[in-house]
Amino acid sequence: MSSGLAYFITLVVVYILVVWGALIPFRAGLLYNGTVYVMAIGGYTAGFLSKTIGLNFWLCIIAAIITGLIFGFIPALGFSRTNGIVTAISSMALIFIIQSIIKNISFLGGTRGLRGIQKVPALPWFALIILVVFGAFLYRLFNSRIGRAWEAIATDPQMAQTLGVDTKRMTIVALTLSSVFAAVGGAVFAFNIRVIYPGTFSFTFLLNVMTMLFVGGRFTQWGVIISAPLLWSINVYMPESVQKLSNYIFAGLLIIVLMLRPEGLVTRKMVLQIKKFFTGLFHRNTETA
Amino acid sequence: MELFLAQLVSGLSTGGIYALLVLGMNLITLVRNVVHHGFSHTCIFTMAVGWLIYNETGMPWLAFLAMFAAGVIVTILTEPLFRPLSKRGADLETIVLAMGVGIILSELIVNFFNSGQVLSFNDDMKIFTTKFQVGAITVSVASIVALAACVVIAIIISMYLFKSSEGRAMRAMAQNLRVAKMLGVPFGKTGVLGFFIAGLLAAAIGVVCIMCLGYCNAEMGDSFATKAVILMLFAGQGDIKGGILSSILMGVVEAMALAYLPGRWAEAIFYGFMMIIIIIKPNGLFARKAKN
């Protein structure tokens, strides 16, 4: 595998993981922008451990999961009290808080960035393994009791509460799990680019994540698998003149999709039809009977 | 003590800028129930347009005129984008859409104005450059003029909203869109009017920023936007008086943090403080009853 392709694949996996992190709160009817904040924490944890102690890749990922759990849980406690716009905006503030904290901590490199993260030769394959594992976990999660509870909250919080769903606890669970996805994404990201700056985890990154989420379709987990490689290839495989315009293209696409196709590229109906087609292939006799 | 007073004055003028930003976003919230994250980017964009026109022609008044024109054009152009979402009642999506608008505007500034460098303004544009001594502290005339301008603009817009019939129509739309439409408030016209005033306000904020700060760059849009949106929620969405009060308060708090705290912790403390308040009081500091 050429190094360019390996870089591309790993970065797309990172984006898919982070977008899944943003998708989980969306299932519970929340727009949570704290994913980039946890991504910074996961990335810096993995990078720091790899640089100073020399931990190997998988241990760094586990460390990122643990820190993601902790640092996702703390704000989640607060955000369980709020909803809608308030959560969306105040979680955006987390990005600025973490940037300014990292800038002031000298052993993380401050504004000069964290350098000297170990090179992992088989990174794209590891990333794909992580993607499959987390994707399967997410699929089971969305079809579990918790997933159904989230959907009930997203449809109508008051009704969900009447039916016995603990909305506060479910919100905390959603935000914490979303943080784990984002932290793992951040760790893989750190191993991929190997020099991380506080400015990397910025507002533009959030816009990329949001564009992939909304263009792909925010009601299923499959949309982003199509949208992330497509959108990121604009930045890599297009001619120079188009690459310069990538931010305009991202923002423009986001606006157009939000206005004209609110469900995104892959809709729930489409997934249902595909499912029906495949079950029809295997159980043709039972269906006609 | 001298430091304290100097910081108080500068904090009051930054608070004034925040107050105007929050006022503009509250106007848009009233007519379309949109949290316009890109409003601050519009202000920075008008400043960039003013810089360009001044450098081309050398006439400050033409530059100011162009700023107002740019503010109005940009905000009115964004209005149709929000319309389908506003009709659908999709609140969360509007934030994301406004973020997209903001990114496009800051990209435009980076690409077409001074190739992404900081745009610093000439003394002709700043108008008031004199400083005078009060006791041991130096006070610039510009910050006092800016504060006065903020107060005057805020009073004019509040008068407009609470006394005129158009202002009443806007507030009715914020209360209940369906009932307001039923009683004959025009959905399109009132919205465009609200965005028009917000556009004028954006240019006015640009002028005040030129007087107080004297420079602008694309990153300022992002930090202004997040601060202003958070301040708006801090006071309660659509609460005009509360928004102005809390913005001025936070301007002072930020100036104090800059003066008395080590390093670059001011930002972290500002955002952290606001987040905690918002989480404790999700309906705003001055909210009386819960908004559904």
mmCIF file of N, CA and C in Angstrom, chain A residues 132-228:
data_model
loop_
_atom_site.group_PDB
_atom_site.id
_atom_site.type_symbol
_atom_site.label_atom_id
_atom_site.label_comp_id
_atom_site.label_asym_id
_atom_site.label_seq_id
_atom_site.Cartn_x
_atom_site.Cartn_y
_atom_site.Cartn_z
ATOM 1 N N VAL A 132 -14.165 -1.778 12.072
ATOM 2 C CA VAL A 132 -15.119 -2.889 12.022
ATOM 3 C C VAL A 132 -15.651 -3.196 13.421
ATOM 4 N N VAL A 133 -14.726 -3.224 14.402
ATOM 5 C CA VAL A 133 -15.148 -3.539 15.771
ATOM 6 C C VAL A 133 -16.138 -2.501 16.285
ATOM 7 N N PHE A 134 -15.771 -1.217 16.099
ATOM 8 C CA PHE A 134 -16.654 -0.173 16.613
ATOM 9 C C PHE A 134 -17.951 -0.095 15.819
ATOM 10 N N GLY A 135 -17.874 -0.374 14.517
ATOM 11 C CA GLY A 135 -19.092 -0.363 13.704
ATOM 12 C C GLY A 135 -20.063 -1.430 14.156
ATOM 13 N N ALA A 136 -19.536 -2.633 14.431
ATOM 14 C CA ALA A 136 -20.397 -3.715 14.897
ATOM 15 C C ALA A 136 -20.999 -3.358 16.254
ATOM 16 N N PHE A 137 -20.159 -2.783 17.113
ATOM 17 C CA PHE A 137 -20.652 -2.358 18.432
ATOM 18 C C PHE A 137 -21.781 -1.349 18.285
ATOM 19 N N LEU A 138 -21.583 -0.386 17.365
ATOM 20 C CA LEU A 138 -22.592 0.658 17.176
ATOM 21 C C LEU A 138 -23.883 0.063 16.640
ATOM 22 N N TYR A 139 -23.754 -0.896 15.713
ATOM 23 C CA TYR A 139 -24.948 -1.516 15.129
ATOM 24 C C TYR A 139 -25.746 -2.216 16.219
ATOM 25 N N ARG A 140 -25.031 -2.986 17.070
ATOM 26 C CA ARG A 140 -25.730 -3.685 18.158
ATOM 27 C C ARG A 140 -26.334 -2.678 19.124
ATOM 28 N N LEU A 141 -25.592 -1.586 19.368
ATOM 29 C CA LEU A 141 -26.057 -0.576 20.327
ATOM 30 C C LEU A 141 -27.362 0.055 19.862
ATOM 31 N N PHE A 142 -27.422 0.423 18.554
ATOM 32 C CA PHE A 142 -28.614 1.094 18.054
ATOM 33 C C PHE A 142 -29.817 0.161 18.049
ATOM 34 N N ASN A 143 -29.574 -1.170 17.980
ATOM 35 C CA ASN A 143 -30.693 -2.100 17.978
ATOM 36 C C ASN A 143 -30.949 -2.696 19.355
ATOM 37 N N SER A 144 -30.307 -2.105 20.379
ATOM 38 C CA SER A 144 -30.497 -2.644 21.721
ATOM 39 C C SER A 144 -31.580 -1.835 22.439
ATOM 40 N N ARG A 145 -31.771 -2.190 23.702
ATOM 41 C CA ARG A 145 -32.728 -1.480 24.546
ATOM 42 C C ARG A 145 -32.359 0.003 24.662
ATOM 43 N N ILE A 146 -31.044 0.254 24.825
ATOM 44 C CA ILE A 146 -30.583 1.642 24.971
ATOM 45 C C ILE A 146 -30.863 2.425 23.697
ATOM 46 N N GLY A 147 -30.587 1.804 22.540
ATOM 47 C CA GLY A 147 -30.813 2.479 21.273
ATOM 48 C C GLY A 147 -32.274 2.850 21.083
ATOM 49 N N ARG A 148 -33.152 1.920 21.457
ATOM 50 C CA ARG A 148 -34.581 2.219 21.322
ATOM 51 C C ARG A 148 -34.999 3.328 22.277
ATOM 52 N N ALA A 149 -34.401 3.341 23.475
ATOM 53 C CA ALA A 149 -34.704 4.407 24.426
ATOM 54 C C ALA A 149 -34.282 5.757 23.868
ATOM 55 N N TRP A 150 -33.094 5.807 23.225
ATOM 56 C CA TRP A 150 -32.632 7.063 22.611
ATOM 57 C C TRP A 150 -33.611 7.532 21.559
ATOM 58 N N GLU A 151 -34.055 6.598 20.730
ATOM 59 C CA GLU A 151 -34.972 6.988 19.661
ATOM 60 C C GLU A 151 -36.260 7.555 20.234
ATOM 61 N N ALA A 152 -36.720 6.945 21.342
ATOM 62 C CA ALA A 152 -37.931 7.451 21.998
ATOM 63 C C ALA A 152 -37.700 8.869 22.494
ATOM 64 N N ILE A 153 -36.508 9.128 23.068
ATOM 65 C CA ILE A 153 -36.214 10.478 23.570
ATOM 66 C C ILE A 153 -36.176 11.472 22.419
ATOM 67 N N ALA A 154 -35.570 11.055 21.301
ATOM 68 C CA ALA A 154 -35.464 11.966 20.164
ATOM 69 C C ALA A 154 -36.844 12.300 19.614
ATOM 70 N N THR A 155 -37.754 11.320 19.588
ATOM 71 C CA THR A 155 -39.084 11.577 19.042
ATOM 72 C C THR A 155 -39.869 12.503 19.949
ATOM 73 N N ASP A 156 -39.892 12.214 21.231
ATOM 74 C CA ASP A 156 -40.659 13.048 22.157
ATOM 75 C C ASP A 156 -40.155 12.797 23.576
ATOM 76 N N PRO A 157 -39.402 13.732 24.140
ATOM 77 C CA PRO A 157 -38.800 13.494 25.453
ATOM 78 C C PRO A 157 -39.837 13.255 26.544
ATOM 79 N N GLN A 158 -40.941 14.016 26.461
ATOM 80 C CA GLN A 158 -41.942 13.873 27.525
ATOM 81 C C GLN A 158 -42.613 12.507 27.473
ATOM 82 N N MET A 159 -42.906 12.073 26.230
ATOM 83 C CA MET A 159 -43.534 10.763 26.076
ATOM 84 C C MET A 159 -42.583 9.671 26.579
ATOM 85 N N ALA A 160 -41.296 9.826 26.231
ATOM 86 C CA ALA A 160 -40.321 8.836 26.654
ATOM 87 C C ALA A 160 -40.278 8.735 28.167
ATOM 88 N N GLN A 161 -40.358 9.883 28.822
ATOM 89 C CA GLN A 161 -40.319 9.882 30.276
ATOM 90 C C GLN A 161 -41.550 9.183 30.857
ATOM 91 N N THR A 162 -42.693 9.424 30.211
ATOM 92 C CA THR A 162 -43.914 8.765 30.691
ATOM 93 C C THR A 162 -43.823 7.257 30.543
ATOM 94 N N LEU A 163 -43.123 6.833 29.474
ATOM 95 C CA LEU A 163 -43.017 5.398 29.241
ATOM 96 C C LEU A 163 -41.929 4.753 30.094
ATOM 97 N N GLY A 164 -41.314 5.538 30.966
ATOM 98 C CA GLY A 164 -40.368 4.948 31.900
ATOM 99 C C GLY A 164 -38.922 5.002 31.463
ATOM 100 N N VAL A 165 -38.601 5.864 30.492
ATOM 101 C CA VAL A 165 -37.201 6.009 30.094
ATOM 102 C C VAL A 165 -36.574 7.094 30.965
ATOM 103 N N ASP A 166 -35.442 6.773 31.571
ATOM 104 C CA ASP A 166 -34.750 7.767 32.379
ATOM 105 C C ASP A 166 -33.956 8.667 31.432
ATOM 106 N N THR A 167 -34.549 9.809 31.040
ATOM 107 C CA THR A 167 -33.929 10.630 29.994
ATOM 108 C C THR A 167 -32.562 11.140 30.414
ATOM 109 N N LYS A 168 -32.424 11.530 31.683
ATOM 110 C CA LYS A 168 -31.143 12.079 32.137
ATOM 111 C C LYS A 168 -30.044 11.043 32.001
ATOM 112 N N ARG A 169 -30.317 9.826 32.524
ATOM 113 C CA ARG A 169 -29.287 8.803 32.486
ATOM 114 C C ARG A 169 -28.957 8.426 31.042
ATOM 115 N N MET A 170 -29.992 8.363 30.198
ATOM 116 C CA MET A 170 -29.770 7.983 28.805
ATOM 117 C C MET A 170 -28.932 9.034 28.079
ATOM 118 N N THR A 171 -29.160 10.321 28.421
ATOM 119 C CA THR A 171 -28.350 11.381 27.821
ATOM 120 C C THR A 171 -26.892 11.234 28.226
ATOM 121 N N ILE A 172 -26.682 10.940 29.528
ATOM 122 C CA ILE A 172 -25.303 10.781 29.994
ATOM 123 C C ILE A 172 -24.638 9.619 29.275
ATOM 124 N N VAL A 173 -25.377 8.501 29.139
ATOM 125 C CA VAL A 173 -24.808 7.334 28.453
ATOM 126 C C VAL A 173 -24.467 7.694 27.006
ATOM 127 N N ALA A 174 -25.385 8.415 26.344
ATOM 128 C CA ALA A 174 -25.149 8.763 24.934
ATOM 129 C C ALA A 174 -23.905 9.620 24.789
ATOM 130 N N LEU A 175 -23.789 10.655 25.624
ATOM 131 C CA LEU A 175 -22.653 11.567 25.475
ATOM 132 C C LEU A 175 -21.344 10.876 25.831
ATOM 133 N N THR A 176 -21.368 9.988 26.845
ATOM 134 C CA THR A 176 -20.132 9.311 27.232
ATOM 135 C C THR A 176 -19.675 8.354 26.139
ATOM 136 N N LEU A 177 -20.619 7.574 25.589
ATOM 137 C CA LEU A 177 -20.236 6.642 24.530
ATOM 138 C C LEU A 177 -19.740 7.392 23.302
ATOM 139 N N SER A 178 -20.394 8.527 23.015
ATOM 140 C CA SER A 178 -19.954 9.339 21.875
ATOM 141 C C SER A 178 -18.522 9.807 22.102
ATOM 142 N N SER A 179 -18.202 10.142 23.357
ATOM 143 C CA SER A 179 -16.836 10.587 23.665
ATOM 144 C C SER A 179 -15.835 9.475 23.442
ATOM 145 N N VAL A 180 -16.218 8.213 23.753
ATOM 146 C CA VAL A 180 -15.293 7.103 23.546
ATOM 147 C C VAL A 180 -14.956 6.978 22.060
ATOM 148 N N PHE A 181 -15.988 7.051 21.212
ATOM 149 C CA PHE A 181 -15.740 6.958 19.768
ATOM 150 C C PHE A 181 -14.793 8.063 19.320
ATOM 151 N N ALA A 182 -15.079 9.295 19.801
ATOM 152 C CA ALA A 182 -14.261 10.420 19.366
ATOM 153 C C ALA A 182 -12.837 10.293 19.879
ATOM 154 N N ALA A 183 -12.673 9.778 21.116
ATOM 155 C CA ALA A 183 -11.323 9.662 21.679
ATOM 156 C C ALA A 183 -10.499 8.657 20.883
ATOM 157 N N VAL A 184 -11.125 7.533 20.508
ATOM 158 C CA VAL A 184 -10.396 6.555 19.699
ATOM 159 C C VAL A 184 -10.032 7.172 18.353
ATOM 160 N N GLY A 185 -10.983 7.906 17.775
ATOM 161 C CA GLY A 185 -10.689 8.611 16.524
ATOM 162 C C GLY A 185 -9.494 9.525 16.685
ATOM 163 N N GLY A 186 -9.464 10.264 17.801
ATOM 164 C CA GLY A 186 -8.361 11.187 18.039
ATOM 165 C C GLY A 186 -7.039 10.466 18.174
ATOM 166 N N ALA A 187 -7.051 9.293 18.846
ATOM 167 C CA ALA A 187 -5.810 8.543 19.032
ATOM 168 C C ALA A 187 -5.267 8.069 17.685
ATOM 169 N N VAL A 188 -6.166 7.514 16.851
ATOM 170 C CA VAL A 188 -5.715 7.059 15.528
ATOM 171 C C VAL A 188 -5.196 8.244 14.721
ATOM 172 N N PHE A 189 -5.876 9.366 14.860
ATOM 173 C CA PHE A 189 -5.470 10.587 14.154
ATOM 174 C C PHE A 189 -4.059 10.997 14.552
ATOM 175 N N ALA A 190 -3.781 10.935 15.871
ATOM 176 C CA ALA A 190 -2.448 11.321 16.353
ATOM 177 C C ALA A 190 -1.386 10.416 15.776
ATOM 178 N N PHE A 191 -1.659 9.088 15.712
ATOM 179 C CA PHE A 191 -0.679 8.176 15.137
ATOM 180 C C PHE A 191 -0.522 8.402 13.643
ATOM 181 N N ASN A 192 -1.585 8.923 13.012
ATOM 182 C CA ASN A 192 -1.522 9.108 11.563
ATOM 183 C C ASN A 192 -0.694 10.315 11.174
ATOM 184 N N ILE A 193 -0.948 11.479 11.825
ATOM 185 C CA ILE A 193 -0.210 12.665 11.372
ATOM 186 C C ILE A 193 1.078 12.876 12.169
ATOM 187 N N ARG A 194 1.167 12.292 13.374
ATOM 188 C CA ARG A 194 2.382 12.208 14.181
ATOM 189 C C ARG A 194 2.904 13.547 14.710
ATOM 190 N N VAL A 195 2.287 14.658 14.353
ATOM 191 C CA VAL A 195 2.566 15.931 15.024
ATOM 192 C C VAL A 195 1.212 16.571 15.253
ATOM 193 N N ILE A 196 0.840 16.792 16.525
ATOM 194 C CA ILE A 196 -0.473 17.400 16.733
ATOM 195 C C ILE A 196 -0.330 18.748 17.419
ATOM 196 N N TYR A 197 -1.103 19.702 16.937
ATOM 197 C CA TYR A 197 -1.128 21.051 17.491
ATOM 198 C C TYR A 197 -2.488 21.272 18.134
ATOM 199 N N PRO A 198 -2.575 22.184 19.123
ATOM 200 C CA PRO A 198 -3.896 22.500 19.671
ATOM 201 C C PRO A 198 -4.832 23.034 18.584
ATOM 202 N N GLY A 199 -4.257 23.765 17.616
ATOM 203 C CA GLY A 199 -5.085 24.362 16.568
ATOM 204 C C GLY A 199 -5.672 23.350 15.598
ATOM 205 N N THR A 200 -5.126 22.092 15.638
ATOM 206 C CA THR A 200 -5.646 21.079 14.721
ATOM 207 C C THR A 200 -7.103 20.773 15.028
ATOM 208 N N PHE A 201 -7.400 20.722 16.353
ATOM 209 C CA PHE A 201 -8.746 20.323 16.764
ATOM 210 C C PHE A 201 -9.601 21.578 16.842
ATOM 211 N N SER A 202 -9.937 22.106 15.679
ATOM 212 C CA SER A 202 -10.517 23.440 15.648
ATOM 213 C C SER A 202 -11.916 23.392 15.087
ATOM 214 N N PHE A 203 -12.360 24.583 14.805
ATOM 215 C CA PHE A 203 -13.692 24.804 14.297
ATOM 216 C C PHE A 203 -13.867 24.237 12.901
ATOM 217 N N THR A 204 -12.813 24.367 12.082
ATOM 218 C CA THR A 204 -12.876 23.829 10.719
ATOM 219 C C THR A 204 -13.052 22.325 10.757
ATOM 220 N N PHE A 205 -12.362 21.685 11.708
ATOM 221 C CA PHE A 205 -12.506 20.237 11.862
ATOM 222 C C PHE A 205 -13.946 19.883 12.187
ATOM 223 N N LEU A 206 -14.530 20.673 13.087
ATOM 224 C CA LEU A 206 -15.933 20.444 13.456
ATOM 225 C C LEU A 206 -16.829 20.570 12.234
ATOM 226 N N LEU A 207 -16.524 21.565 11.388
ATOM 227 C CA LEU A 207 -17.348 21.743 10.184
ATOM 228 C C LEU A 207 -17.225 20.528 9.281
ATOM 229 N N ASN A 208 -16.002 19.987 9.128
ATOM 230 C CA ASN A 208 -15.831 18.785 8.307
ATOM 231 C C ASN A 208 -16.679 17.646 8.849
ATOM 232 N N VAL A 209 -16.606 17.461 10.186
ATOM 233 C CA VAL A 209 -17.365 16.376 10.808
ATOM 234 C C VAL A 209 -18.859 16.561 10.569
ATOM 235 N N MET A 210 -19.329 17.799 10.769
ATOM 236 C CA MET A 210 -20.758 18.071 10.609
ATOM 237 C C MET A 210 -21.192 17.854 9.157
ATOM 238 N N THR A 211 -20.323 18.297 8.202
ATOM 239 C CA THR A 211 -20.680 18.119 6.795
ATOM 240 C C THR A 211 -20.817 16.644 6.470
ATOM 241 N N MET A 212 -19.855 15.833 6.940
ATOM 242 C CA MET A 212 -19.934 14.404 6.646
ATOM 243 C C MET A 212 -21.169 13.791 7.275
ATOM 244 N N LEU A 213 -21.488 14.230 8.488
ATOM 245 C CA LEU A 213 -22.668 13.690 9.170
ATOM 246 C C LEU A 213 -23.942 14.042 8.410
ATOM 247 N N PHE A 214 -24.087 15.309 8.035
ATOM 248 C CA PHE A 214 -25.348 15.731 7.442
ATOM 249 C C PHE A 214 -25.468 15.310 5.988
ATOM 250 N N VAL A 215 -24.360 15.332 5.246
ATOM 251 C CA VAL A 215 -24.423 14.912 3.846
ATOM 252 C C VAL A 215 -24.660 13.410 3.767
ATOM 253 N N GLY A 216 -23.993 12.649 4.635
ATOM 254 C CA GLY A 216 -24.160 11.202 4.601
ATOM 255 C C GLY A 216 -25.546 10.765 5.023
ATOM 256 N N GLY A 217 -26.117 11.472 5.967
ATOM 257 C CA GLY A 217 -27.417 11.077 6.477
ATOM 258 C C GLY A 217 -27.295 10.785 7.949
ATOM 259 N N ARG A 218 -28.064 11.532 8.744
ATOM 260 C CA ARG A 218 -27.828 11.445 10.181
ATOM 261 C C ARG A 218 -28.810 10.517 10.885
ATOM 262 N N PHE A 219 -29.529 9.691 10.127
ATOM 263 C CA PHE A 219 -30.441 8.766 10.778
ATOM 264 C C PHE A 219 -29.935 7.323 10.732
ATOM 265 N N THR A 220 -28.907 7.082 9.925
ATOM 266 C CA THR A 220 -28.341 5.739 9.888
ATOM 267 C C THR A 220 -26.840 5.838 10.088
ATOM 268 N N GLN A 221 -26.220 4.718 10.463
ATOM 269 C CA GLN A 221 -24.775 4.761 10.652
ATOM 270 C C GLN A 221 -24.032 4.531 9.348
ATOM 271 N N TRP A 222 -24.747 4.194 8.261
ATOM 272 C CA TRP A 222 -24.069 3.800 7.030
ATOM 273 C C TRP A 222 -23.730 4.984 6.135
ATOM 274 N N GLY A 223 -24.470 6.084 6.287
ATOM 275 C CA GLY A 223 -24.280 7.221 5.390
ATOM 276 C C GLY A 223 -22.859 7.732 5.372
ATOM 277 N N VAL A 224 -22.250 7.831 6.548
ATOM 278 C CA VAL A 224 -20.923 8.438 6.646
ATOM 279 C C VAL A 224 -19.859 7.583 5.955
ATOM 280 N N ILE A 225 -20.117 6.245 5.887
ATOM 281 C CA ILE A 225 -19.127 5.383 5.231
ATOM 282 C C ILE A 225 -19.010 5.766 3.759
ATOM 283 N N ILE A 226 -20.107 6.277 3.192
ATOM 284 C CA ILE A 226 -20.034 6.754 1.809
ATOM 285 C C ILE A 226 -19.540 8.191 1.748
ATOM 286 N N SER A 227 -20.057 9.042 2.645
ATOM 287 C CA SER A 227 -19.775 10.478 2.514
ATOM 288 C C SER A 227 -18.345 10.830 2.907
ATOM 289 N N ALA A 228 -17.771 10.145 3.923
ATOM 290 C CA ALA A 228 -16.437 10.544 4.383
ATOM 291 C C ALA A 228 -15.366 10.363 3.303
#
